[in-house]
Coordinates of C-alpha atoms in Angstrom, one line a residue:
X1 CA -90.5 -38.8 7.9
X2 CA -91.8 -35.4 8.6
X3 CA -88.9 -32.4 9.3
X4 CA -89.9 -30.2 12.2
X5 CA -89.2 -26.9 10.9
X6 CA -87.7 -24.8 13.2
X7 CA -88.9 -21.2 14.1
X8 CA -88.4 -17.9 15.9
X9 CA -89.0 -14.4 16.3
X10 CA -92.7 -13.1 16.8
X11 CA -95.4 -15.8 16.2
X12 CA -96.7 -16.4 12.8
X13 CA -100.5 -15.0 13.0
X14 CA -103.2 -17.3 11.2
X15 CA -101.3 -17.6 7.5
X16 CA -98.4 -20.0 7.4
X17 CA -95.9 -20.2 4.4
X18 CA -98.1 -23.5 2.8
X19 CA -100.8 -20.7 1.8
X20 CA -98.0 -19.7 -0.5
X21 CA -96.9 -22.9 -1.7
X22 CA -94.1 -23.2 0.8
X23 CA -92.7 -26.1 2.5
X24 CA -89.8 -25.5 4.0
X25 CA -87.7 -27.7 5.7
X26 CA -84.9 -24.9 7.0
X27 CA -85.1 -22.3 10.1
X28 CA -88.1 -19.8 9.8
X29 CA -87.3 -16.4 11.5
X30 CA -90.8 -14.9 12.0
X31 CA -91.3 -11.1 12.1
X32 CA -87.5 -10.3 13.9
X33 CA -86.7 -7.1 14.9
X34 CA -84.2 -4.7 12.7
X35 CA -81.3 -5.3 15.5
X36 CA -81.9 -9.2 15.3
X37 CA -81.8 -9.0 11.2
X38 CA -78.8 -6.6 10.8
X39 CA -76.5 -9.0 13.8
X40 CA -77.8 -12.5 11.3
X41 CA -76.8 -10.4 8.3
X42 CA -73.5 -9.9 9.7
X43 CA -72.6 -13.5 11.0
X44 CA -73.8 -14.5 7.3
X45 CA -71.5 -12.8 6.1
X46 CA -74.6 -10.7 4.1
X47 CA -72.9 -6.9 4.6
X48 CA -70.5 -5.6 7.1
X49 CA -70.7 -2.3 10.0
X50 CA -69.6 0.8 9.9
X51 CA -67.8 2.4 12.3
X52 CA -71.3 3.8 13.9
X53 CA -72.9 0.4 13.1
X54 CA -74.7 1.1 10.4
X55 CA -75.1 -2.2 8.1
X56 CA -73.2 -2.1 4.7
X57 CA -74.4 -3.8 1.8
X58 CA -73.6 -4.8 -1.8
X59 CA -76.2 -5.6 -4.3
X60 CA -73.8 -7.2 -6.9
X61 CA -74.8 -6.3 -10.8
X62 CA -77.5 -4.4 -9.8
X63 CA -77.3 -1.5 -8.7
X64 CA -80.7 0.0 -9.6
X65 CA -84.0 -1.1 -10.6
X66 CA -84.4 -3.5 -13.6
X67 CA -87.2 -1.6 -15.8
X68 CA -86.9 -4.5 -18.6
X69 CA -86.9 -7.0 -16.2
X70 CA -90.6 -6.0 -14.8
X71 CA -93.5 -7.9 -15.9
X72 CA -97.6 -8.1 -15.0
X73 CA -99.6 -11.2 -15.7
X74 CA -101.9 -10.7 -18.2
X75 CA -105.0 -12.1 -17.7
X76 CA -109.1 -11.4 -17.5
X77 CA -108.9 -9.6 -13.9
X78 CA -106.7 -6.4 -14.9
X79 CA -107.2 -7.3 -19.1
X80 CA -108.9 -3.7 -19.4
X81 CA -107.2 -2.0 -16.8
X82 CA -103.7 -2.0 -17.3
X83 CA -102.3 0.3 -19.9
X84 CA -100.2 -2.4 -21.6
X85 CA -96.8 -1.6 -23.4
X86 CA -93.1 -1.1 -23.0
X87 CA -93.3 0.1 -19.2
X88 CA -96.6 -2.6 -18.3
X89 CA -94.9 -5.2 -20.1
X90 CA -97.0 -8.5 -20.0
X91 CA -96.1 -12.0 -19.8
X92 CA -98.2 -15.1 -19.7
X93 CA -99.4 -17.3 -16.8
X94 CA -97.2 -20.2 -17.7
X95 CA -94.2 -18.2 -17.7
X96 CA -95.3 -17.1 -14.0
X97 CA -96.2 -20.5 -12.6
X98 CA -93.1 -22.0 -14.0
X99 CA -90.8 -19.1 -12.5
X100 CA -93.1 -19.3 -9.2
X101 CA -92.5 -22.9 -8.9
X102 CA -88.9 -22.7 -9.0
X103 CA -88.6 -20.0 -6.5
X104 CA -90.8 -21.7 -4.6
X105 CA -88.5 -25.1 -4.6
X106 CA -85.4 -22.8 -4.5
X107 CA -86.4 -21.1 -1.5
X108 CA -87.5 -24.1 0.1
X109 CA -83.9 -25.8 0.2
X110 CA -82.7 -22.8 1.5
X111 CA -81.3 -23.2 5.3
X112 CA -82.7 -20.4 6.4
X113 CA -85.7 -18.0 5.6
X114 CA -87.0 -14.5 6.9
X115 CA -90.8 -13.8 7.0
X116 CA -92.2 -10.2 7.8
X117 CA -96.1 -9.2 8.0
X118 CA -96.3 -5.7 7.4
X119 CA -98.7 -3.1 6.2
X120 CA -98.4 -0.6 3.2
X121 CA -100.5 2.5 3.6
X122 CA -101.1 4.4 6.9
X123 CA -104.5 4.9 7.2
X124 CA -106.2 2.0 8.6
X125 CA -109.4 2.0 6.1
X126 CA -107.2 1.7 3.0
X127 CA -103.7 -0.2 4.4
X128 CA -102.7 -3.3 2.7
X129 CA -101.6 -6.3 5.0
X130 CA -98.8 -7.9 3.0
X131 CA -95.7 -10.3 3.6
X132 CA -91.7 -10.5 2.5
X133 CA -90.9 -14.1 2.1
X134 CA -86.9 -13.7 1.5
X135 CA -83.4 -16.0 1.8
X136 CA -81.7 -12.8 3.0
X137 CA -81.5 -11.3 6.6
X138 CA -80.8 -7.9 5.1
X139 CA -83.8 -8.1 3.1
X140 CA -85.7 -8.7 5.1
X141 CA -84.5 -5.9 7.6
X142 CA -85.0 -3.1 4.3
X143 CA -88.6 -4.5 4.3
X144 CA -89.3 -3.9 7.8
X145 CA -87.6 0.0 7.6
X146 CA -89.7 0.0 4.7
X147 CA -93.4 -0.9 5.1
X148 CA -95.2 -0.1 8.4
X149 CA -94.7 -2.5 11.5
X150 CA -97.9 -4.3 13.1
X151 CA -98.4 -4.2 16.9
X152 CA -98.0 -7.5 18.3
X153 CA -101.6 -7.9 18.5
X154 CA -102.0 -7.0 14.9
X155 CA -99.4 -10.1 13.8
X156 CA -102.4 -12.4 15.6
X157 CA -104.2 -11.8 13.2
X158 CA -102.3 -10.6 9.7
X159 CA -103.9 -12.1 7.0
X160 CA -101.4 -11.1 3.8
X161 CA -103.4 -9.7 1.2
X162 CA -100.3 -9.7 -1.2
X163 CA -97.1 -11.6 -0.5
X164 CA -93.8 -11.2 -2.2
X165 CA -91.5 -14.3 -2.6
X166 CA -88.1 -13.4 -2.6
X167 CA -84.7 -15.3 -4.1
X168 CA -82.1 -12.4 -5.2
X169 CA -79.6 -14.8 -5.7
X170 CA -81.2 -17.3 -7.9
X171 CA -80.8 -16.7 -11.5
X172 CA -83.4 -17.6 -14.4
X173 CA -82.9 -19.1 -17.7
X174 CA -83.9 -16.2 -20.1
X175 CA -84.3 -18.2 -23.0
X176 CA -86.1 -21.3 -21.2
X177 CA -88.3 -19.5 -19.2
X178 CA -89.5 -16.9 -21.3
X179 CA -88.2 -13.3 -20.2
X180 CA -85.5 -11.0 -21.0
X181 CA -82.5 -12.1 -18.9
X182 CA -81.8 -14.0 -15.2
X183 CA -83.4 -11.3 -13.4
X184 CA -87.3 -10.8 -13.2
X185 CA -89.9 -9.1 -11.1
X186 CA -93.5 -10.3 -12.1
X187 CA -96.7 -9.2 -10.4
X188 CA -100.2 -11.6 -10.4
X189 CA -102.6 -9.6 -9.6
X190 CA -105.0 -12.8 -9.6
X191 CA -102.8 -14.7 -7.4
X192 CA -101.8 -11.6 -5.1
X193 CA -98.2 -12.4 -5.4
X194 CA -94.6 -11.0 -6.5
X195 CA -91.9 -12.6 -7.7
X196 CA -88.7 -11.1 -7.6
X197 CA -85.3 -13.3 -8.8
X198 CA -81.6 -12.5 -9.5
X199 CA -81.1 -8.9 -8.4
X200 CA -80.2 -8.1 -4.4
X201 CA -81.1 -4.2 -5.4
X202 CA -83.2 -3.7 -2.6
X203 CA -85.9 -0.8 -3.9
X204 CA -87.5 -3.4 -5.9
X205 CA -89.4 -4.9 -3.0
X206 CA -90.8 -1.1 -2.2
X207 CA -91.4 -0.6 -5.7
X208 CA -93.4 -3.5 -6.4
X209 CA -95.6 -3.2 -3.6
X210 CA -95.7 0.8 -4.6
X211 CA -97.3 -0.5 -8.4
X212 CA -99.6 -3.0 -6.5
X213 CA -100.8 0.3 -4.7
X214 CA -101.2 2.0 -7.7
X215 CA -103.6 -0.4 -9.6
X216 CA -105.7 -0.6 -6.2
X217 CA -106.2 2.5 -4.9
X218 CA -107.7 4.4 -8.2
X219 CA -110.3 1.3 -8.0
X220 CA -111.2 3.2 -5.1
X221 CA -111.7 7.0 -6.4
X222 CA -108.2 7.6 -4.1
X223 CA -105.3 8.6 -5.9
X224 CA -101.6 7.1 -5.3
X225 CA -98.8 9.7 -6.0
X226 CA -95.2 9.4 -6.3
X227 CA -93.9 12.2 -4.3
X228 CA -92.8 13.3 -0.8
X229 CA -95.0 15.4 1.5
X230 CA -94.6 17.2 4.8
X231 CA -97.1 19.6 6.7
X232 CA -96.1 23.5 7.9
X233 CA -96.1 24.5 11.2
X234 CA -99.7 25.7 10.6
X235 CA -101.2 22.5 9.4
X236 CA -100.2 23.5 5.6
X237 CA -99.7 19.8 3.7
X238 CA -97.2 20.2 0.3
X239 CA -97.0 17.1 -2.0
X240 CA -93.7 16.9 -3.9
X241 CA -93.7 14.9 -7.2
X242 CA -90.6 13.5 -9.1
X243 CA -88.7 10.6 -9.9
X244 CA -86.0 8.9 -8.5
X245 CA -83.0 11.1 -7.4
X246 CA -84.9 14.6 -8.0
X247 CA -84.7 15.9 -4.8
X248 CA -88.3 14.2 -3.1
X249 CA -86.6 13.1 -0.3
X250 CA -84.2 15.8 -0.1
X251 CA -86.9 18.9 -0.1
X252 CA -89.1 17.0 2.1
X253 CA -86.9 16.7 4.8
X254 CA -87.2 20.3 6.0
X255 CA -86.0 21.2 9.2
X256 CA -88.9 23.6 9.4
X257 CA -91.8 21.4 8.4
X258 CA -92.7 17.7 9.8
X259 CA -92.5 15.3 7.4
X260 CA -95.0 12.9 6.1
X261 CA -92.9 10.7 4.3
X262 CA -90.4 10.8 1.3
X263 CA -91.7 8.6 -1.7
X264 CA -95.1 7.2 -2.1
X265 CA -98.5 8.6 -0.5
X266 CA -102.2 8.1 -1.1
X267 CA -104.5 11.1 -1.6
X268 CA -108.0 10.3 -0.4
X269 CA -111.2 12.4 1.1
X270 CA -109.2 13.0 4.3
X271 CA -106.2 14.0 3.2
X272 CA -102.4 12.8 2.5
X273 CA -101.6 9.0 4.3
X274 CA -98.3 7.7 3.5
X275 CA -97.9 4.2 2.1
X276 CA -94.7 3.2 3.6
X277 CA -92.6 3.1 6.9
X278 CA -89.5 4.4 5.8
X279 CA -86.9 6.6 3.2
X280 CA -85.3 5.1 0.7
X281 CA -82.8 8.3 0.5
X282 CA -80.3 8.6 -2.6
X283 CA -76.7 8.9 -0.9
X284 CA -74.4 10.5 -3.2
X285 CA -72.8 13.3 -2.2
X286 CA -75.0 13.8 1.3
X287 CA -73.8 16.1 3.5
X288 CA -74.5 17.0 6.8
X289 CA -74.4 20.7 6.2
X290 CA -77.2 20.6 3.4
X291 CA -79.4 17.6 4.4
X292 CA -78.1 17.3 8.3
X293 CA -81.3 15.0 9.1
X294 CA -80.9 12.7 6.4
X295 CA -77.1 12.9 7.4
X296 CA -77.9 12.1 10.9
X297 CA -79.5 8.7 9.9
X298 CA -76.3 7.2 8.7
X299 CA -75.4 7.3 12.2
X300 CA -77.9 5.6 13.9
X301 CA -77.5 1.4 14.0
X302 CA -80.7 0.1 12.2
X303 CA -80.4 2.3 8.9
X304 CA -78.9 0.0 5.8
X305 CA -76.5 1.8 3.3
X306 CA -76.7 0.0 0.2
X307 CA -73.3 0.1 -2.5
X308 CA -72.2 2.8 0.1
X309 CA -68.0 2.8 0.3
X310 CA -66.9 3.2 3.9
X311 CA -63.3 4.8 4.3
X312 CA -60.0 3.3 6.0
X313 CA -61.6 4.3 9.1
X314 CA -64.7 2.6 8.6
X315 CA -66.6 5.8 8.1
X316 CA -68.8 6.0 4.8
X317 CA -67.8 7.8 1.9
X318 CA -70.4 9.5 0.3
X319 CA -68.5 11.3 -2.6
X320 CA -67.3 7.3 -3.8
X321 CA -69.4 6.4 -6.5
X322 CA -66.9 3.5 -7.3
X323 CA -70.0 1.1 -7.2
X324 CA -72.7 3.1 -8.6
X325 CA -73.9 7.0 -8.1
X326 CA -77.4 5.6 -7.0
X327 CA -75.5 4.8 -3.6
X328 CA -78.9 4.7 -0.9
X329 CA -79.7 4.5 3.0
X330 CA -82.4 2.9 4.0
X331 CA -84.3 3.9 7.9
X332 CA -87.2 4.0 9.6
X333 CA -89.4 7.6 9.6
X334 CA -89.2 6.9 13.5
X335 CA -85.0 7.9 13.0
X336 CA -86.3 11.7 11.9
X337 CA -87.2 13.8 14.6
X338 CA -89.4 15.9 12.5
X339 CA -91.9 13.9 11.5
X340 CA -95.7 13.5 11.8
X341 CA -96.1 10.3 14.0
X342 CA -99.2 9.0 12.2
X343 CA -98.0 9.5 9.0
X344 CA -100.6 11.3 7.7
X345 CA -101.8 15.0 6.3
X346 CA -104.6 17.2 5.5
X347 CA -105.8 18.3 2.8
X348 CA -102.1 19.7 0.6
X349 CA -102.2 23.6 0.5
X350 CA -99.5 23.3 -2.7
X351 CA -98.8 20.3 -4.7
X352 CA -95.1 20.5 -6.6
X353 CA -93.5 19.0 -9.8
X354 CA -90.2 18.0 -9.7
X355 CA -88.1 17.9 -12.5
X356 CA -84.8 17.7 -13.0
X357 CA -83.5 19.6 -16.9
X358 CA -80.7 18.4 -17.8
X359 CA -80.8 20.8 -20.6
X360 CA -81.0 23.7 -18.6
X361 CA -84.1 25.3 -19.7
X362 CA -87.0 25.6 -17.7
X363 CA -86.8 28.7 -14.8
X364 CA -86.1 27.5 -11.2
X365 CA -89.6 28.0 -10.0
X366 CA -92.9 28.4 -12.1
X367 CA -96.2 28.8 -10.6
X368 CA -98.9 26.6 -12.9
X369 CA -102.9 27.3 -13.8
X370 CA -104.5 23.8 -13.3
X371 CA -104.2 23.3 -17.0
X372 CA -100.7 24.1 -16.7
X373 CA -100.6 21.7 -13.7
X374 CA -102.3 19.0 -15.8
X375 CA -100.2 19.1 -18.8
X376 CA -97.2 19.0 -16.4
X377 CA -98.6 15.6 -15.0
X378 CA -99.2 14.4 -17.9
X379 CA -96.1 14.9 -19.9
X380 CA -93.8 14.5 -16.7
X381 CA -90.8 16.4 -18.4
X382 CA -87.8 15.6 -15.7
X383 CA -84.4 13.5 -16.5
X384 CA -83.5 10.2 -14.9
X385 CA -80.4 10.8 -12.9
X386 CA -77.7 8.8 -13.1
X387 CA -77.5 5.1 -11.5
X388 CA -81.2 5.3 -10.5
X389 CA -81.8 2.2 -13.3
X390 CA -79.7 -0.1 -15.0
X391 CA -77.5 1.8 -17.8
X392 CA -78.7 5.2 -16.6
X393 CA -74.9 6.7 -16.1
X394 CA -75.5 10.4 -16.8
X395 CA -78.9 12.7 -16.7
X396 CA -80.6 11.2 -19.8
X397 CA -84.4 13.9 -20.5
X398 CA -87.4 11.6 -20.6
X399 CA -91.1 12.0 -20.1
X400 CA -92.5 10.1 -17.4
X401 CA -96.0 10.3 -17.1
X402 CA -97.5 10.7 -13.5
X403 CA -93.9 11.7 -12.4
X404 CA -93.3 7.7 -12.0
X405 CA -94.6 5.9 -15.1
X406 CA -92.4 2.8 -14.2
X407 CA -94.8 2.3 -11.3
X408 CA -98.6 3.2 -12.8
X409 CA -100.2 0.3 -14.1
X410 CA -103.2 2.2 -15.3
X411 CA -103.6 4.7 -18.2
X412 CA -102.0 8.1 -16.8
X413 CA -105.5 9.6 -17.1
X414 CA -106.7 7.7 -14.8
X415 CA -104.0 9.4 -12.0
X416 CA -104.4 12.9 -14.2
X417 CA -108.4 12.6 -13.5
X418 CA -107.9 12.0 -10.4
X419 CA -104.9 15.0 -9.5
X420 CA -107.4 17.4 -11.3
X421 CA -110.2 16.8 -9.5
X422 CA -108.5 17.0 -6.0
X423 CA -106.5 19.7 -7.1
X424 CA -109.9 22.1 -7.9
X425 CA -111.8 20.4 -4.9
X426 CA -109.4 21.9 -2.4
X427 CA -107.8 24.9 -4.3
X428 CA -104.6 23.6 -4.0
X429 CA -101.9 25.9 -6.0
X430 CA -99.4 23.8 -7.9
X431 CA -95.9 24.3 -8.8
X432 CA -93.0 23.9 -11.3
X433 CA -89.6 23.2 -9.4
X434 CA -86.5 22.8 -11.8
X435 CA -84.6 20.9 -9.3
X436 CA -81.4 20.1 -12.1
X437 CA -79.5 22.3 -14.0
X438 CA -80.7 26.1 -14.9
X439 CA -77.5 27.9 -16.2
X440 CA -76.1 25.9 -19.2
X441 CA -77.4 22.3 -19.5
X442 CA -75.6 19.2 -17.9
X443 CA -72.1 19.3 -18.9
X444 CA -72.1 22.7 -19.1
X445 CA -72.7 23.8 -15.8
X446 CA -73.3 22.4 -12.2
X447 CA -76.9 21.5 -11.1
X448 CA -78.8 24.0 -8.5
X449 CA -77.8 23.9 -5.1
X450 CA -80.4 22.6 -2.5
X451 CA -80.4 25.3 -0.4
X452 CA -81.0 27.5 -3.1
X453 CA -83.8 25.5 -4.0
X454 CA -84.9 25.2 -0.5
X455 CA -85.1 28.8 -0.5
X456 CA -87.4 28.9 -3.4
X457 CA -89.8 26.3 -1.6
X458 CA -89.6 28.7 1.6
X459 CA -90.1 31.9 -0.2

């Protein structure tokens, strides 16, 4: 006896769920709407509402990415390619057709399931067509804020090029299947697909799609950054670099200059093209007189607040880091005024390094030579701030290459190559922004302010 699987929501274009070993037998929910996803995640109990209607979420143990929980296949396709070690950390095939194959059958004894075909990148000649498989409503809503939306005509035709399956809440067996705990997030390049298991920390669907990105964009002389960027009143793109919680979201979101987007961007012969749909913004201590655009998202139903504590009034607490500092909002760039509606830039005027010292040396602002600006890349002197991965509780100083080694698959002179070169082709001047502490390292003093550092970027 065959079971009818029951669907809604926009209809599936020409790629069904079998081309990724699916068979369901539960309720498909097809490309809904943010509004449709955050009222399912309520009545299943997945997060609660503010008191503006804002959905609330928990992600459990995890409150940040899982860097030794991240795998790529090795195999013949990306063998010379990827720049293998404790950041590219390889597995085998076996280990990812077994863990495939029981996300797969978990996933298909699931009641429910939410699909969305979306796009990363925002310039049609380069955008990937991809899809969230997922057994969570909320999920699935954080992918659609994320990535960009198709038109309904587009869905017709969506042909995934990579596909994600999702199952946050089923756990491996580290020792049986071959990894490093109950949590994994493994990428086939060979089989366009990404696994993701045991953790309900939302960023790694963005960031794994970001790393797919990363290994296909160089391929095509285009380099992929991790940084905000925004465009002047006179045309004038800026490209911000750092990692996680250094202020890319933050600097970019300038009430005087449209924004771009606030996290990953391509960089090709036509300019700046963001990757994604959305902001991923770092909530702890936001407030609406410093960031009042940022602020005015966690007001507006259809933005997610993830580990975010809401007070006895239901009104969220931004200062409670009871959960984790790496508290974040999730929304759609269409929920900032000042934006650029396309998504995309010209050529950037001044291209900026984040970094966050913790130790409290570097000036506020230095102005680099293009060797300067290459070493800078290269080395990627910043801290990680606290919460942003697992076990990260205070600013700990590292050296992240490209200013997001987590996410680079290839060599970082493959990305420094690239920077240079666009860098000299369009005069571009670069920039040193110490956006942590600069009086006394951390512990000894408080970390800059953002207006002062907003200032800086102004001046």
């Amino acid at each position: 006896m065959t079971t009818l699987i029951r669907e809604d929501g926009a209809p599936p274009g020409p790629v069904g769920l079998g081309a990724h070993g699916l068979t369901p037998t539960g309720y498909i929910h097809w490309n809904n709407d943010v509004t449709n996803l955050i009222e399912k995640s309520v009545k299943r109990e997945e997060g609660i509402l503010s008191a503006h209607g804002v959905l609330i979420t928990e992600t459990g143990e995890r409150t940040g990415r899982s860097p030794n929980d991240k795998f790529i296949v090795r195999e013949e396709l990306v063998e010379d390619n990827v720049w293998w070690g404790d950041v590219n950390t390889p597995t085998t095939r076996d280990v990812f057709d077994n863990l495939r194959q029981k996300v797969r059958t978990y996933l298909n004894s699931k009641p429910e399931l939410f699909v969305q075909d979306l796009y990363a990148g925002a310039d049609e000649n380069q955008r990937l067509p991809i899809r969230v498989v997922t057994e969570n409503a909320w999920h699935a809503a954080f992918s659609r804020n994320m990535f960009l939306r198709p038109s309904q005509e587009q869905i017709e035709s969506h042909v995934p090029e990579f596909t994600i399956l999702h199952a946050p809440n089923f756990l491996a067996d580290a020792e049986i299947d071959g990894i490093n705990s109950g949590v994994f997030v493994i990428v086939c390049f060979s089989e366009k697909q990404v696994i993701i298991g045991g953790t309900k920390y939302a960023g790694e669907i963005k960031k794994s799609i970001f790393s797919v990105m990363n290994y296909i964009l160089p391929t095509q002389g285009q380099l992929p950054m991790h940084c905000s960027a925004n465009v002047g009143q006179e045309g004038d793109c800026a490209v911000f670099f750092g990692l996680s919680g250094t202020g890319k979201t933050t600097l970019s979101a300038d009430p005087n200059r449209p924004l771009i987007g606030d996290d990953e961007h391509g960089w090709n012969h036509d300019g700046v093209f963001n990757l994604e749909g959305g902001c991923y913004a770092k909530m702890i201590d936001l407030s609406e007189q410093d960031e009042p655009e940022i602020f005015a998202t966690t007001r507006m139903p259809g933005t997610i607040l993830e580990n975010v504590i809401l007070d006895k009034n239901g009104v969220p607490d931004f200062h409670d880091t009871s959960l984790t500092q790496n508290t974040r909002g999730s929304y759609p760039l269409e929920a900032i005024d000042n934006r650029v509606i396309e998504s995309r830039g010209g050529q950037p005027k001044n291209v900026v390094f984040l970094t966050c010292d913790a130790f409290g040396v570097l000036p506020p602002i230095s102005r680099l030579t293009p060797d300067q600006a290459a070493y800078h890349f290269i080395s990627g002197y910043t801290a990680k701030v606290a919460g942003t991965e697992v076990g990260v509780v205070e600013p700990q100083a590292t050296f992240s290459a490209c200013f997001g080694a987590p996410f680079m698959p290839m060599h970082p002179s493959v990305y420094a190559n690239l920077l240079s070169k666009k860098v000299a082709e369009n005069n571009a001047s670069c920039w040193l922004l110490n956006t942590g502490w600069v009086a006394g390292g951390y512990g000894n003093s408080k970390r800059i302010k953002i207006r002062w550092t907003r200032a800086l970027l102004n001046a």
